[in-house]
Short mmCIF file of C-alpha atoms in Angstrom, two decimals:
data_model
loop_
_atom_site.label_atom_id
_atom_site.label_comp_id
_atom_site.label_asym_id
_atom_site.label_seq_id
_atom_site.Cartn_x
_atom_site.Cartn_y
_atom_site.Cartn_z
CA UNK A 331 -11.82 34.40 -0.09
CA UNK A 332 -9.08 32.80 -2.11
CA UNK A 333 -8.19 29.35 -0.97
CA UNK A 334 -4.80 27.74 -1.59
CA UNK A 335 -4.16 24.03 -1.88
CA UNK A 336 -1.31 22.53 0.12
CA UNK A 337 -0.30 18.91 -0.54
CA UNK A 338 1.50 17.11 2.27
CA UNK A 339 4.18 14.72 1.03
CA UNK A 340 6.66 12.72 3.06
CA UNK A 341 8.18 9.38 3.97
CA UNK A 342 6.14 7.09 6.17
CA UNK A 343 6.59 7.79 9.91
CA UNK A 344 7.83 11.34 9.56
CA UNK A 345 4.93 12.74 11.53
CA UNK A 346 3.29 14.04 8.38
CA UNK A 347 -0.16 13.06 9.51
CA UNK A 348 0.48 14.42 13.01
CA UNK A 349 1.20 17.80 11.44
CA UNK A 350 -1.77 17.44 9.13
CA UNK A 351 -4.10 16.69 12.04
CA UNK A 352 -2.61 19.48 14.12
CA UNK A 353 -3.31 22.02 11.37
CA UNK A 354 -6.68 20.79 10.22
CA UNK A 355 -8.06 19.69 13.60
CA UNK A 356 -11.42 18.08 13.17
CA UNK A 357 -12.08 19.78 9.87
CA UNK A 358 -11.16 16.86 7.68
CA UNK A 359 -12.56 13.93 5.82
CA UNK A 360 -11.04 11.17 3.77
CA UNK A 361 -11.38 10.91 0.05
CA UNK A 362 -10.34 9.01 -3.01
CA UNK A 363 -7.82 10.49 -5.38
CA UNK A 364 -7.27 10.49 -9.06
CA UNK A 365 -8.88 7.20 -9.87
CA UNK A 366 -7.03 5.36 -7.15
CA UNK A 367 -8.44 3.55 -4.20
CA UNK A 368 -5.61 4.87 -2.07
CA UNK A 369 -7.22 6.91 0.64
CA UNK A 370 -6.03 10.40 1.28
CA UNK A 371 -7.27 12.81 3.91
CA UNK A 372 -8.33 16.32 3.16
CA UNK A 373 -9.03 19.22 5.50
CA UNK A 374 -8.79 22.98 5.84
CA UNK A 375 -6.94 25.45 8.01
CA UNK A 376 -6.54 29.21 8.05
CA UNK A 377 -3.47 31.37 8.51
CA UNK A 378 -3.31 35.18 8.44
CA UNK A 379 -6.91 35.29 7.30
CA UNK A 380 -6.34 33.03 4.30
CA UNK A 381 -7.88 29.65 3.86
CA UNK A 382 -5.85 26.61 2.89
CA UNK A 383 -7.10 23.29 1.64
CA UNK A 384 -4.76 20.62 2.98
CA UNK A 385 -4.36 17.29 1.19
CA UNK A 386 -2.52 14.49 2.96
CA UNK A 387 -0.82 12.34 0.32
CA UNK A 388 0.12 8.73 1.11
CA UNK A 389 3.47 8.38 2.86
CA UNK A 390 6.12 7.37 0.31
CA UNK A 391 9.88 7.06 0.03
CA UNK A 392 9.81 7.99 -3.61
CA UNK A 393 7.62 9.14 -6.49
CA UNK A 394 8.88 6.47 -8.84
CA UNK A 395 5.81 4.27 -9.05
CA UNK A 396 6.88 1.32 -7.00
CA UNK A 397 3.39 1.14 -5.58
CA UNK A 398 -0.12 2.54 -5.89
CA UNK A 399 0.70 4.95 -3.04
CA UNK A 400 3.63 6.43 -4.89
CA UNK A 401 1.67 6.74 -8.09
CA UNK A 402 -1.16 8.50 -6.26
CA UNK A 403 1.23 10.96 -4.62
CA UNK A 404 3.04 11.58 -7.90
CA UNK A 405 -0.13 11.99 -9.95
CA UNK A 406 -1.55 14.43 -7.44
CA UNK A 407 1.48 16.70 -7.57
CA UNK A 408 1.68 16.61 -11.36
CA UNK A 409 -1.95 16.75 -12.38
CA UNK A 410 -3.66 18.60 -9.54
CA UNK A 411 -0.81 21.12 -9.28
CA UNK A 412 -1.20 22.15 -5.63
CA UNK A 413 -0.25 25.75 -4.84
CA UNK A 414 2.28 24.44 -2.35
CA UNK A 415 3.76 20.98 -1.87
CA UNK A 416 4.83 20.66 1.74
CA UNK A 417 7.51 18.01 2.02
CA UNK A 418 7.74 16.69 5.57
CA UNK A 419 11.14 15.19 6.41
CA UNK A 420 12.39 13.24 9.41
CA UNK A 421 15.22 15.25 10.98
CA UNK A 422 16.84 12.07 12.26
CA UNK A 423 17.38 10.51 8.83
CA UNK A 424 17.74 13.35 6.38
CA UNK A 425 19.82 11.44 3.81
CA UNK A 426 16.96 9.18 2.88
CA UNK A 427 14.25 11.77 3.40
CA UNK A 428 15.93 14.28 1.11
CA UNK A 429 15.58 11.72 -1.67
CA UNK A 430 11.86 12.45 -1.80
CA UNK A 431 12.43 16.20 -1.42
CA UNK A 432 14.71 16.20 -4.47
CA UNK A 433 12.15 14.27 -6.48
CA UNK A 434 9.43 16.76 -5.59
CA UNK A 435 11.71 19.67 -6.51
CA UNK A 436 12.28 18.13 -9.93
CA UNK A 437 8.53 18.38 -10.48
CA UNK A 438 7.70 21.66 -8.81
CA UNK A 439 9.50 24.59 -7.25
CA UNK A 440 6.35 25.53 -5.37
CA UNK A 441 7.49 23.61 -2.34
CA UNK A 442 8.31 24.12 1.31
CA UNK A 443 10.61 21.71 3.10
CA UNK A 444 9.46 21.01 6.63
CA UNK A 445 11.97 19.21 8.83
CA UNK A 446 9.95 17.52 11.53
CA UNK A 447 11.09 15.75 14.71
CA UNK A 448 13.68 18.46 15.26
CA UNK A 449 13.47 17.94 19.02
CA UNK A 450 14.25 14.25 18.54
CA UNK A 451 17.24 15.14 16.35
CA UNK A 452 18.56 17.60 18.95
CA UNK A 453 18.27 14.91 21.57
CA UNK A 454 20.44 12.67 19.37
CA UNK A 455 22.97 15.48 18.99
CA UNK A 456 22.10 16.17 15.36
CA UNK A 457 22.54 19.79 14.39
CA UNK A 458 20.83 20.86 11.18
CA UNK A 459 21.94 23.89 9.21
CA UNK A 460 18.58 25.06 7.86
CA UNK A 461 20.03 28.05 6.03
CA UNK A 462 22.55 25.91 4.17
CA UNK A 463 19.92 23.35 3.14
CA UNK A 464 17.54 26.10 2.05
CA UNK A 465 20.27 27.71 -0.01
CA UNK A 466 21.16 24.43 -1.72
CA UNK A 467 17.57 23.43 -2.41
CA UNK A 468 16.35 26.90 -3.41
CA UNK A 469 13.10 26.65 -1.45
CA UNK A 470 12.16 27.60 2.13
CA UNK A 471 13.29 25.09 4.75
CA UNK A 472 11.93 25.21 8.25
CA UNK A 473 12.20 22.98 11.31
CA UNK A 474 9.29 21.97 13.51
CA UNK A 475 8.17 19.54 16.12
CA UNK A 476 4.61 18.61 15.26
CA UNK A 477 4.33 16.69 18.51
CA UNK A 478 5.38 19.64 20.70
CA UNK A 479 3.78 22.18 18.37
CA UNK A 480 6.93 24.21 17.93
CA UNK A 481 7.86 26.04 14.73
CA UNK A 482 4.34 25.83 13.33
CA UNK A 483 3.77 29.58 12.86
CA UNK A 484 7.07 29.97 11.04
CA UNK A 485 6.19 27.01 8.83
CA UNK A 486 2.83 28.54 7.95
CA UNK A 487 4.52 31.86 7.14
CA UNK A 488 6.76 30.04 4.66
CA UNK A 489 3.80 28.19 3.16
CA UNK A 490 2.07 31.54 2.72
CA UNK A 491 5.11 33.08 0.99
CA UNK A 492 5.23 30.26 -1.55
CA UNK A 493 1.43 30.14 -1.98
CA UNK A 494 1.01 33.84 -2.76
CA UNK A 495 4.18 34.03 -4.82
CA UNK A 496 6.09 36.33 -2.45
CA UNK A 497 8.83 33.72 -2.53
CA UNK A 498 9.84 32.99 -6.09
CA UNK A 499 11.60 29.68 -5.90
CA UNK A 500 14.57 28.71 -7.96
CA UNK A 501 14.70 25.05 -7.03
CA UNK A 502 17.84 22.99 -7.27
CA UNK A 503 18.18 21.39 -10.66
CA UNK A 504 20.10 18.18 -10.52
CA UNK A 505 22.69 17.87 -13.23
CA UNK A 506 22.95 14.28 -14.45
CA UNK A 507 25.73 12.53 -16.32
CA UNK A 508 26.50 13.67 -19.84
CA UNK A 509 24.76 10.66 -21.35
CA UNK A 510 21.53 11.27 -19.43
CA UNK A 511 21.58 15.01 -20.09
CA UNK A 512 22.00 14.24 -23.80
CA UNK A 513 18.96 11.98 -23.63
CA UNK A 514 16.94 14.66 -21.87
CA UNK A 515 17.95 17.26 -24.46
CA UNK A 516 16.82 14.95 -27.25
CA UNK A 517 13.49 14.10 -25.62
CA UNK A 518 12.63 17.55 -24.31
CA UNK A 519 11.24 19.08 -27.52
CA UNK A 520 9.13 15.96 -28.16
CA UNK A 521 7.78 15.92 -24.61
CA UNK A 522 6.98 19.64 -24.74
CA UNK A 523 5.15 19.11 -28.00
CA UNK A 524 3.18 16.20 -26.56
CA UNK A 525 2.17 17.59 -23.17
CA UNK A 526 2.39 21.34 -23.73
CA UNK A 527 3.57 23.67 -20.99
CA UNK A 528 1.24 22.17 -18.41
CA UNK A 529 3.57 19.51 -17.06
CA UNK A 530 7.20 19.40 -15.97
CA UNK A 531 8.77 18.39 -19.28
CA UNK A 532 12.30 17.78 -18.01
CA UNK A 533 11.04 15.48 -15.31
CA UNK A 534 8.84 13.57 -17.75
CA UNK A 535 11.79 13.18 -20.11
CA UNK A 536 13.80 11.74 -17.22
CA UNK A 537 11.07 9.29 -16.33
CA UNK A 538 10.79 8.19 -19.94
CA UNK A 539 14.53 7.51 -20.02
CA UNK A 540 13.97 5.34 -16.98
CA UNK A 541 11.21 3.43 -18.77
CA UNK A 542 8.43 4.49 -16.39
CA UNK A 543 5.38 2.84 -17.95
CA UNK A 544 2.95 3.88 -15.26
CA UNK A 545 3.69 7.57 -15.80
CA UNK A 546 2.93 7.11 -19.50
CA UNK A 547 -0.39 5.51 -18.58
CA UNK A 548 -1.25 8.40 -16.26
CA UNK A 549 -0.30 10.97 -18.89
CA UNK A 550 -2.37 9.19 -21.51
CA UNK A 551 -5.38 9.18 -19.23
CA UNK A 552 -4.86 12.84 -18.32
CA UNK A 553 -4.61 13.87 -21.96
CA UNK A 554 -7.86 12.06 -22.70
CA UNK A 555 -9.45 13.81 -19.73
CA UNK A 556 -10.67 10.59 -18.19
CA UNK A 557 -8.49 10.72 -15.12
CA UNK A 558 -11.13 11.92 -12.70
CA UNK A 559 -13.91 9.70 -13.92
CA UNK A 560 -14.76 6.35 -12.40
CA UNK A 561 -12.35 5.35 -9.64
CA UNK A 562 -11.02 1.94 -10.38
CA UNK A 563 -9.41 -0.75 -8.35
CA UNK A 564 -5.65 -0.77 -8.38
CA UNK A 565 -4.01 -4.13 -8.14
CA UNK A 566 -0.40 -5.13 -8.04
CA UNK A 567 2.15 -5.14 -5.27
CA UNK A 568 2.24 -2.44 -2.66
CA UNK A 569 -1.39 -1.48 -3.08
CA UNK A 570 -2.77 -0.33 0.23
CA UNK A 571 -6.15 0.88 1.31
CA UNK A 572 -4.84 3.41 3.76
CA UNK A 573 -1.60 4.62 5.24
CA UNK B 1129 30.17 -0.82 -11.65
CA UNK B 1130 32.54 -3.14 -9.86
CA UNK B 1131 31.35 -4.40 -6.52
CA UNK B 1132 33.65 -4.75 -3.55
CA UNK B 1133 33.04 -6.15 -0.12
CA UNK B 1134 30.83 -9.03 0.94
CA UNK B 1135 27.15 -9.59 0.19
CA UNK B 1136 24.91 -8.40 3.02
CA UNK B 1137 23.47 -11.91 3.15
CA UNK B 1138 26.89 -13.16 4.36
CA UNK B 1139 27.36 -10.53 7.05
CA UNK B 1140 27.12 -11.78 10.62
CA UNK B 1141 24.42 -10.63 12.98
CA UNK B 1142 25.41 -7.49 14.85
CA UNK B 1143 27.93 -6.35 12.29
CA UNK B 1144 27.95 -2.90 10.73
CA UNK B 1145 28.90 -2.44 7.09
CA UNK B 1146 29.49 0.43 4.75
CA UNK B 1147 27.57 -0.10 1.55
CA UNK B 1148 29.76 -0.30 -1.52
CA UNK B 1149 27.27 -1.05 -4.23
CA UNK B 1150 24.71 -3.49 -5.57
CA UNK B 1151 24.17 -5.55 -8.65
CA UNK B 1152 20.38 -5.34 -8.75
CA UNK B 1153 18.80 -3.56 -11.68
CA UNK B 1154 15.51 -1.94 -12.51
CA UNK B 1155 12.64 -1.12 -10.17
CA UNK B 1156 14.06 -3.11 -7.25
CA UNK B 1157 17.34 -1.20 -7.45
CA UNK B 1158 15.44 2.07 -7.41
CA UNK B 1159 13.40 0.89 -4.46
CA UNK B 1160 16.46 -0.09 -2.45
CA UNK B 1161 18.13 3.24 -3.22
CA UNK B 1162 14.98 5.02 -2.03
CA UNK B 1163 15.11 3.07 1.20
CA UNK B 1164 18.67 4.21 1.83
CA UNK B 1165 20.82 1.39 0.41
CA UNK B 1166 23.20 3.85 -1.22
CA UNK B 1167 26.99 3.58 -1.37
CA UNK B 1168 28.61 5.20 1.65
CA UNK B 1169 25.64 4.63 3.93
CA UNK B 1170 26.07 2.28 6.89
CA UNK B 1171 23.86 -0.69 7.54
CA UNK B 1172 23.61 -2.83 10.64
CA UNK B 1173 22.64 -6.49 10.55
CA UNK B 1174 20.07 -6.52 13.33
CA UNK B 1175 18.37 -9.88 13.32
CA UNK B 1176 17.95 -13.03 11.30
CA UNK B 1177 14.77 -15.04 11.26
CA UNK B 1178 15.04 -18.64 12.52
CA UNK B 1179 15.54 -20.05 9.04
CA UNK B 1180 17.95 -17.29 8.10
CA UNK B 1181 15.63 -15.53 5.75
CA UNK B 1182 14.61 -12.72 5.76
CA UNK B 1183 17.09 -10.60 7.70
CA UNK B 1184 16.35 -7.30 9.42
CA UNK B 1185 18.74 -4.48 8.63
CA UNK B 1186 18.90 -1.06 10.23
CA UNK B 1187 19.57 1.69 7.73
CA UNK B 1188 18.98 5.44 8.07
CA UNK B 1189 17.36 4.86 11.44
CA UNK B 1190 14.79 2.43 10.06
CA UNK B 1191 14.52 -1.35 10.14
CA UNK B 1192 14.14 -2.97 6.74
CA UNK B 1193 13.76 -6.71 6.23
CA UNK B 1194 15.26 -8.15 3.07
CA UNK B 1195 15.25 -11.64 1.64
CA UNK B 1196 18.44 -13.36 0.54
CA UNK B 1197 17.31 -12.78 -3.02
CA UNK B 1198 18.05 -9.08 -2.59
CA UNK B 1199 20.55 -8.97 0.26
CA UNK B 1200 22.94 -11.30 -1.60
CA UNK B 1201 23.21 -8.68 -4.33
CA UNK B 1202 24.06 -5.76 -2.06
CA UNK B 1203 27.72 -5.45 -1.11
CA UNK B 1204 29.37 -3.82 1.87
CA UNK B 1205 32.60 -3.67 3.80
CA UNK B 1206 32.48 -4.50 7.50
CA UNK B 1207 33.42 -1.49 9.62
CA UNK B 1208 32.98 -2.98 13.06
CA UNK B 1209 30.39 -3.95 15.63
CA UNK B 1210 30.92 -7.64 14.87
CA UNK B 1211 30.04 -10.34 17.32
CA UNK B 1212 31.18 -13.74 16.12
#
């Protein structure tokens, strides 16, 4: 049986782990990822007779390497290339949560946006136009309440569509200022030459423009094939043992 | 970018401000943007610690504590909710 990998990304306190636990039940264990000591949970669930391997990434506001958590989440999405990245958002503060969603979409179009805490939002009088958001982002968007277990089947249907390629995503591509786009255009051929077609070249070019040293380090390790070897201690601010 | 409004560090407890901009650069700027300190967003000054630093702000439904170091470089215009 073919098994798909689904990575769970999301801000802290969005109910990401509640959803993860709901789907995987007791079939999970914790593990170490990509040479980091950041602990991530892994489990399995089945839907429509297909098996899915679920990976719970650390909760982050961003993928811009402010902390070991963010680097771990980022490296997983780039290097492990999950079949689906499930981005869990908090319905009650979409502005900030969409920040992470947009960052994920710059890396991969194989994503499903899951708006959690929809019951909480309704209680606060927040009405969310799922169709409009889905249209703008170019990937499936679905609303759930992990706590009350509503919307879960629909969510899994969307995950399945992206996993098996039924849904061919055309994710939103953010257009930056002329100056930045010029920089990207200049870097793109060099990046493509350096990393091949394996990695999201436009995104890497963007990160280089931003001077992201830690991404360079990760890429260097990946290209040398030493990424999955000995896990090593990560120091520096924001390093956490668990989320 | 020209900054208007007052630094968040000067805002009185209980006040609500609309963020106009910030003069922080680099990783910290990125971090604050990720947390929701973006122009147009509203921030409430929730609580100050006894010595005035750090201060708890509510932004995008979440409480974030910032030191003067950062909050003095984020600017906003009061839009109400002020006590005294």
